[in-house]
Coordinates of C-alpha atoms in Angstrom, one line a residue:
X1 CA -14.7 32.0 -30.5
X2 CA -16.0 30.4 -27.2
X3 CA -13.3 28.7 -24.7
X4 CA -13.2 25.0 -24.6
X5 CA -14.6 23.1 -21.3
X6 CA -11.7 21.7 -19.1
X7 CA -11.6 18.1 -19.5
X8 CA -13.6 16.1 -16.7
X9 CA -11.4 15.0 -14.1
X10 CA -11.5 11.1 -14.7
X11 CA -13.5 9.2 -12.4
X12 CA -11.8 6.6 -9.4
X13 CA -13.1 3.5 -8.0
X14 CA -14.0 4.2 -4.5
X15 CA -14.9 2.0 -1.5
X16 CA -16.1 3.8 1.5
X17 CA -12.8 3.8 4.7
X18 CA -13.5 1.5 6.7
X19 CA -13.1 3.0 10.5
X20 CA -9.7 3.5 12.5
X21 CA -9.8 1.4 15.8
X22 CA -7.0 -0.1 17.6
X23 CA -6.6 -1.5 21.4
X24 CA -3.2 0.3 22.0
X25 CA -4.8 4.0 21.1
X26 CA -3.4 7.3 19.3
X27 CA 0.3 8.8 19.9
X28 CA 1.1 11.9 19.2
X29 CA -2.4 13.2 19.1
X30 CA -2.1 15.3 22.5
X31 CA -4.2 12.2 23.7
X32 CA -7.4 12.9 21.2
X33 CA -9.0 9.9 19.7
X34 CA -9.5 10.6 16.6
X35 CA -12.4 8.9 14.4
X36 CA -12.4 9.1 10.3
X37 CA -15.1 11.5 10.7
X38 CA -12.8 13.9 12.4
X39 CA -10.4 14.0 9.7
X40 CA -13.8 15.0 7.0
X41 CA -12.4 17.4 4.3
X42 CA -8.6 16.0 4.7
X43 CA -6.3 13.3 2.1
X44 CA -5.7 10.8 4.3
X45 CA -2.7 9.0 3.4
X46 CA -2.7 5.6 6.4
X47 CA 0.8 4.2 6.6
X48 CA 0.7 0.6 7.6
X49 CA 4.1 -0.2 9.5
X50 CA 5.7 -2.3 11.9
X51 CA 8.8 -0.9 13.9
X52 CA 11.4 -3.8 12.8
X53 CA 10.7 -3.8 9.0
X54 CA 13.3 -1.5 7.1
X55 CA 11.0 -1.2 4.4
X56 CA 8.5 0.4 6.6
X57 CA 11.5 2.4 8.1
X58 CA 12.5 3.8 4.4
X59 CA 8.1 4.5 3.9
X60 CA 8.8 7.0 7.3
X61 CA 11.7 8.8 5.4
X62 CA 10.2 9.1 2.5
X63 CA 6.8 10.6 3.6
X64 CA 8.3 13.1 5.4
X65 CA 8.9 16.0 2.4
X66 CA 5.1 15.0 1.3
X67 CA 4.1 16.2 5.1
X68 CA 5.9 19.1 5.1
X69 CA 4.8 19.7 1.0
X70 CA 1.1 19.2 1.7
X71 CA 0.9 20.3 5.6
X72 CA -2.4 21.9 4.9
X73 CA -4.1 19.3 2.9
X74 CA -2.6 16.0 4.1
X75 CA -2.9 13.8 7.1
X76 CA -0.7 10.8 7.7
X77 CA -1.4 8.7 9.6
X78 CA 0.6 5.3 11.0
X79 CA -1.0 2.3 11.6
X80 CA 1.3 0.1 13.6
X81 CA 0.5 -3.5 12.8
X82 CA 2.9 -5.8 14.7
X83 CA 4.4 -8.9 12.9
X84 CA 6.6 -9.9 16.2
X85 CA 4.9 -10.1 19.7
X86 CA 7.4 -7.4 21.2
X87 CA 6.3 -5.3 18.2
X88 CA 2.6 -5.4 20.3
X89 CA 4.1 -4.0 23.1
X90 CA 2.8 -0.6 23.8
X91 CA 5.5 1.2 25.5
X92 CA 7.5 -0.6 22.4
X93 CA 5.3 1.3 20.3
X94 CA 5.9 4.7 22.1
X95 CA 9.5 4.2 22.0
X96 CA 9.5 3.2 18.3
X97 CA 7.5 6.1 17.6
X98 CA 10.2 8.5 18.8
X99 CA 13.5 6.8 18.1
X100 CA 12.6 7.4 14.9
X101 CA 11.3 10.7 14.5
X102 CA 7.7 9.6 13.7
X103 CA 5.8 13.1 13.8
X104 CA 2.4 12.3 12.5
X105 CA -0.5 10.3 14.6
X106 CA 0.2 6.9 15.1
X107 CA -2.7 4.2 16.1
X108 CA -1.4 1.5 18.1
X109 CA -2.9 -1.7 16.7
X110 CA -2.0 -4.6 18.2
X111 CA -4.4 -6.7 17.3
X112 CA -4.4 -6.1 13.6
X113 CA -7.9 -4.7 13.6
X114 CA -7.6 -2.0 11.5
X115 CA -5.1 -4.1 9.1
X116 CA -7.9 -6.3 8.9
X117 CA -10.5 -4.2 7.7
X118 CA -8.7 -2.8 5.2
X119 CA -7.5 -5.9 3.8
X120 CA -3.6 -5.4 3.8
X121 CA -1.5 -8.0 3.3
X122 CA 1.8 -6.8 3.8
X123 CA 4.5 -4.2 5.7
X124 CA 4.4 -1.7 4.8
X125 CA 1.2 -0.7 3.1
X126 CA 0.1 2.8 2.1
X127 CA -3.7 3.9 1.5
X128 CA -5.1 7.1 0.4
X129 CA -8.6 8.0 1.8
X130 CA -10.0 11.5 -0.3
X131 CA -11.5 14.2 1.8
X132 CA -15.5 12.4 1.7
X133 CA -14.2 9.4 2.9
X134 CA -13.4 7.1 0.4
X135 CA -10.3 4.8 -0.2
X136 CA -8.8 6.0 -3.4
X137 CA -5.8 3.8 -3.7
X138 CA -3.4 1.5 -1.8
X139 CA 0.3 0.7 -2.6
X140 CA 2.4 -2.0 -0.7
X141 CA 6.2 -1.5 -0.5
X142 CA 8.2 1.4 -0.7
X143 CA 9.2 3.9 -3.4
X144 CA 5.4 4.9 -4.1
X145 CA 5.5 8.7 -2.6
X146 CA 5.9 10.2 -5.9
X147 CA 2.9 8.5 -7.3
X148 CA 1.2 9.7 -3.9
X149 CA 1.8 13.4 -4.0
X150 CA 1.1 13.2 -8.0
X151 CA -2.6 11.8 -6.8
X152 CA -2.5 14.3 -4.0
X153 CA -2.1 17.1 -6.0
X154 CA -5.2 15.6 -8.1
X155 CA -7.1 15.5 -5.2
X156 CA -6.5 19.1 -3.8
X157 CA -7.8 20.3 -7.4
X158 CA -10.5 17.7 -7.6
X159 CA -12.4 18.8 -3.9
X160 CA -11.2 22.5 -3.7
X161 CA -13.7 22.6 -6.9
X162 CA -16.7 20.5 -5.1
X163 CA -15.7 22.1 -1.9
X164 CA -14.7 19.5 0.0
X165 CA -11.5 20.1 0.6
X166 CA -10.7 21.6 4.5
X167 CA -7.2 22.8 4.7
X168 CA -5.7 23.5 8.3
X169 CA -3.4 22.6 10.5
X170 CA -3.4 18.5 11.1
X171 CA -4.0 16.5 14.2
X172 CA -0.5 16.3 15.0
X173 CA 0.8 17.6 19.0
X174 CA 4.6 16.1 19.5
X175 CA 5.2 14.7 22.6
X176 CA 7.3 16.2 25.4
X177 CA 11.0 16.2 25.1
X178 CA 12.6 13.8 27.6
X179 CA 15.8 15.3 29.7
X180 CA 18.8 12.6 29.2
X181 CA 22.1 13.4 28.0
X182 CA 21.2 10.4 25.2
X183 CA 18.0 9.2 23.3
X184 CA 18.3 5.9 22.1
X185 CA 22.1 5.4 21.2
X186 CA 23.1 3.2 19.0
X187 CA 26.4 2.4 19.9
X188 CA 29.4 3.4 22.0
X189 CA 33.1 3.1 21.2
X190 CA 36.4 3.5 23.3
X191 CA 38.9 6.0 22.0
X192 CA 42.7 5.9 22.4
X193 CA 42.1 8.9 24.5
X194 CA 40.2 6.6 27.3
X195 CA 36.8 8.3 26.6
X196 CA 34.0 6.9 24.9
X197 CA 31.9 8.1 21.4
X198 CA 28.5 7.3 21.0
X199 CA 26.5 7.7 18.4
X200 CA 23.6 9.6 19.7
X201 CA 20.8 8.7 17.7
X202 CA 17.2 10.1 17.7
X203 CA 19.4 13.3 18.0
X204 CA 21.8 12.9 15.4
X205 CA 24.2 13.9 16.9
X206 CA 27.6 12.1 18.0
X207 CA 29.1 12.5 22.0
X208 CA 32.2 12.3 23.5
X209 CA 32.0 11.3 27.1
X210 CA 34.5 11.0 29.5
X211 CA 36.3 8.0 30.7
X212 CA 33.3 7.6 33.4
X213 CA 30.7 7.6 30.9
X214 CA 28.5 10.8 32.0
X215 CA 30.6 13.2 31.6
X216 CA 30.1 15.3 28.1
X217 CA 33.4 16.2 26.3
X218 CA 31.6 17.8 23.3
X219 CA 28.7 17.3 20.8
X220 CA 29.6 16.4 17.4
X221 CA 26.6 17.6 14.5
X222 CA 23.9 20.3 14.6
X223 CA 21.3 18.0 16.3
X224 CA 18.9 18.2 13.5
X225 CA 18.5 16.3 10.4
X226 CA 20.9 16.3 7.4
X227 CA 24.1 15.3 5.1
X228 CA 26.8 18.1 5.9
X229 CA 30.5 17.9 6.4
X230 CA 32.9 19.8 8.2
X231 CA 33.5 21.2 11.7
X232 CA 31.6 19.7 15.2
X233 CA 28.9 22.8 15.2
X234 CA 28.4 22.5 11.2
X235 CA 28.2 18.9 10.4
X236 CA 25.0 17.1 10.0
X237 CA 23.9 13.4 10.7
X238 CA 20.5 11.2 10.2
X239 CA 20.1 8.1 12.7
X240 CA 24.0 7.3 12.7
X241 CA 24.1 4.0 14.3
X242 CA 27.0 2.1 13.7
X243 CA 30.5 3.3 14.8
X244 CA 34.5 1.2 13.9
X245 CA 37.7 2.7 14.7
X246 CA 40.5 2.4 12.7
X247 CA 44.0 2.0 12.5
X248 CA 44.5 5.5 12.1
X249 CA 42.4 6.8 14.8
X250 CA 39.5 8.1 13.1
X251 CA 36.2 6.5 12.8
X252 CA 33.9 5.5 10.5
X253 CA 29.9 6.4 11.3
X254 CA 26.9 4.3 9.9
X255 CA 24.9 7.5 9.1
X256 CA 21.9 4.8 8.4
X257 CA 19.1 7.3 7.2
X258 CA 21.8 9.2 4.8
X259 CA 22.8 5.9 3.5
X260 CA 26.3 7.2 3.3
X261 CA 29.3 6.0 5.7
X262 CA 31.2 9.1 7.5
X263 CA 34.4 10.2 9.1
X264 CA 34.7 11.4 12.3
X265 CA 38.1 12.7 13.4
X266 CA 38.7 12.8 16.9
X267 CA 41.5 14.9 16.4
X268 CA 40.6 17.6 14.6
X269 CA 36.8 17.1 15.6
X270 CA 35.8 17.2 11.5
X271 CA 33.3 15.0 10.0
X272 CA 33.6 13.8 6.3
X273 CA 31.9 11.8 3.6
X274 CA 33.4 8.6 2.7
X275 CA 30.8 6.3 0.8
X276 CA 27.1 6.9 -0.1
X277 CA 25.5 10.1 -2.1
X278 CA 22.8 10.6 0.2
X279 CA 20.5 8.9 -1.6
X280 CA 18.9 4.9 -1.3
X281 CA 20.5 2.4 -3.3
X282 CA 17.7 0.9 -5.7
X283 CA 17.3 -2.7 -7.6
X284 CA 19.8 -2.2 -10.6
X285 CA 22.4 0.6 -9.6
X286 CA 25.8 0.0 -9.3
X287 CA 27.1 -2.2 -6.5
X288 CA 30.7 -1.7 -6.8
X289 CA 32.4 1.5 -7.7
X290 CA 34.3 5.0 -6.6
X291 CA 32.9 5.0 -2.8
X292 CA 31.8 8.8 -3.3
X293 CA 29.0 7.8 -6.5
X294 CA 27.9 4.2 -5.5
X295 CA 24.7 4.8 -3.4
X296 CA 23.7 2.5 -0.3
X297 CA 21.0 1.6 1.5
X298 CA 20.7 1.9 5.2
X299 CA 24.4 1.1 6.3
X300 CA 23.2 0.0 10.2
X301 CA 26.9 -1.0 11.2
X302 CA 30.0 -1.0 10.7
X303 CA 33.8 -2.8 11.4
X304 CA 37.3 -2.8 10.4
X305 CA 38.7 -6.2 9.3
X306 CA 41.8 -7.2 7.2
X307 CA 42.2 -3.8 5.8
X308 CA 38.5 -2.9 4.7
X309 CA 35.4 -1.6 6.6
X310 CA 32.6 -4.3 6.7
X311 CA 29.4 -2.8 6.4
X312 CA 25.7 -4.2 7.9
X313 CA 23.6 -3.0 4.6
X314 CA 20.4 -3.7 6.5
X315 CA 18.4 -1.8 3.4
X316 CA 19.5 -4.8 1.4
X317 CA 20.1 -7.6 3.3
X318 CA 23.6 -7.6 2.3
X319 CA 27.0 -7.3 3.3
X320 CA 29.4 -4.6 1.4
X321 CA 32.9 -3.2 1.9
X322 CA 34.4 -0.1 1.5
X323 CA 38.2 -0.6 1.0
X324 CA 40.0 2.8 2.6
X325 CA 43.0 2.2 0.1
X326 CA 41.7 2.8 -3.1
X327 CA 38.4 4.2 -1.7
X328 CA 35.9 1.8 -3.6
X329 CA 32.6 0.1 -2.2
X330 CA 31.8 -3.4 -3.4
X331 CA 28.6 -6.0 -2.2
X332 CA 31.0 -8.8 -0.2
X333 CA 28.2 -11.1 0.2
X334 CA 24.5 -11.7 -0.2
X335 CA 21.7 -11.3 -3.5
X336 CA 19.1 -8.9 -1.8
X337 CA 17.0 -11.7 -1.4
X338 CA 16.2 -12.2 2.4
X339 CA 16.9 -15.8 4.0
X340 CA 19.3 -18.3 5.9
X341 CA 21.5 -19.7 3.3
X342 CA 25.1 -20.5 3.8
X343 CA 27.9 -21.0 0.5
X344 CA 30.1 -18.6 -1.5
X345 CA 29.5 -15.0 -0.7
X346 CA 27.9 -13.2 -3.6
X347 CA 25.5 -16.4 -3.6
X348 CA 24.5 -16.4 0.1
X349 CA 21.8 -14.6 1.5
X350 CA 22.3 -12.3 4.5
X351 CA 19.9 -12.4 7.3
X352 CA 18.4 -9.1 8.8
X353 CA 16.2 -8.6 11.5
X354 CA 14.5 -5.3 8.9
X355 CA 13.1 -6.4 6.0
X356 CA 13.8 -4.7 2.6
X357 CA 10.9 -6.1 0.3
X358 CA 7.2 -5.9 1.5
X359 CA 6.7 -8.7 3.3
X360 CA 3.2 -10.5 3.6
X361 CA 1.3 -10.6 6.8
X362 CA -0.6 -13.5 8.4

């Protein structure tokens, strides 16, 4: 009996990729300019994304395990297309790029040039070019990864079989580390003790200074990225930002990137979970519950009022609280909807500087 023929793998539209350019240049390329032709025989995935968009924050976090999956096959790349004039700013750019642990090329495009050609109409915007050159899809918003690496995997089949498919190491060289006892901070509180705790935060990592503000009492987290509890050498942070002291003494961390809300006691120097399961609140989970199951969505700051923690939920545009008592989170005020409008809390909508939906560009 012969074998059957395996079923034709179904044909996409395709529209040649336009070509990169962009006035502000390439990051994190070891200063190489880098054409589409360069990147021949590669899936590559262009990330439109401005620096003070959450959504586009959220894309960053979320391509990360497809770079590391498909390191081979797979080149990101970040188009930064500035909404705000600062955003055009070049060293603003640079800074951006490393604040938040961008490790892919990045094309400065201040002028929207690129954005342009490719017809994107809003932050962020994701676009999949297949190894001959040809745009094979384009997403705008966040949450689309899996649907990327499920056509990324189709693609590595598709060209290793027409051999066109180049695997290698990517374009990628990370820039040199800068010597500074902080990296972009987020913010800095004063203890009962006199000294000062900052949350350190490209480095995730929180630090005790002395009352003089240089000198380093101790390093609180591993330094690298992650949700662990415990002890100052074992527990793990991601982008902690926002820092409140309470009553007690202890103090509650905005560990933005883990959407969760932590404990740091100076005392004993542990770190534990209160709120958050590590994971991003999406449209139609729970917004009130036991702290430890209700998920959030990029807590950015935090502060103790009338017995509760008021948090900053930039993801959402919201304001929540996490009541220390009973331990429950609840939304305090705000729809998800951004905009400017005052009245009762649950109707109001909270302003942000981030954005949480894709937001249309000029």
């Amino acid at each position: 009996m012969s074998e059957s023929s395996p079923a034709p793998t179904p044909r996409r539209a395709r529209v040649r990729a336009p070509e990169l350019t962009g006035k502000g240049g390439w990051l994190n390329t070891g200063g190489k300019q880098y054409t589409l032709s360069d990147l021949r025989g590669r899936i590559v995935v262009l990330d439109f994304w401005t620096f003070c968009c959450i959504n586009c924050l959220h894309v960053l976090d979320e391509l990360r395990e497809l770079e590391e999956k498909h390191r081979d096959t797979v080149v990101v790349i970040g188009v930064h297309s500035p909404k705000f004039v600062h955003e055009a700013e070049h060293q603003a750019v640079v800074d951006a790029v490393e604040r938040y642990g961008v490790e892919h090329p990045v094309l400065d495009d201040p002028e929207l040039a690129t954005w342009k050609q490719y017809a994107v109409r809003a932050w962020p915007t994701l676009v999949v070019i297949d190894p001959e050159g040809y745009v094979v899809a384009q997403h705008a918003g966040e949450g689309h990864a899996h649907a990327i690496e499920r056509l990324v995997e189709e693609l590595e089949t598709e060209h290793a079989g027409k051999g066109t498919l180049r695997r290698g190491d990517g374009p990628y060289v990370p820039p040199e580390p800068q010597p500074s006892t902080l990296r972009f901070p987020g913010k800095a509180l004063l203890l009962p003790s006199g000294n000062f705790l900052v949350s350190d935060t490209t480095r995730h990592q929180l630090v005790e200074l002395e009352a003089d503000g240089e000198t380093i009492v101790r390093r609180i987290g591993q330094g690298g990225r992650g949700l662990t509890d415990g002890a100052p050498d074992r527990a793990r942070f991601q982008e902690p930002q926002g820092l409140a002291l309470l009553p007690d003494g202890t103090v509650v961390v905005a560990d933005t990137v883990n959407h969760a809300l932590r404990c740091f006691d100076p005392e004993t120097g542990r770190t534990t979970t209160l709120a958050g399961t590590g994971h991003q609140w999406m449209q139609g989970e729970a917004t009130s519950g036991p702290a430890r199951e209700v998920k959030l969505s990029s807590p950015w700051d935090v502060a103790w009022w009338n017995g509760r923690v008021w948090i900053a939920m930039a993801g959402v545009h919201q304001l929540w609280a996490y009541d220390p008592a009973d331990a429950v989170v609840s939304v305090a005020a705000g729809t998800t909807n951004e905009g400017l409008v005052d009245g009762p809390g649950e109707p109001a909508n909270a302003c942000a500087t981030s954005r949480t939906r894709p937001e249309t560009g000029p």
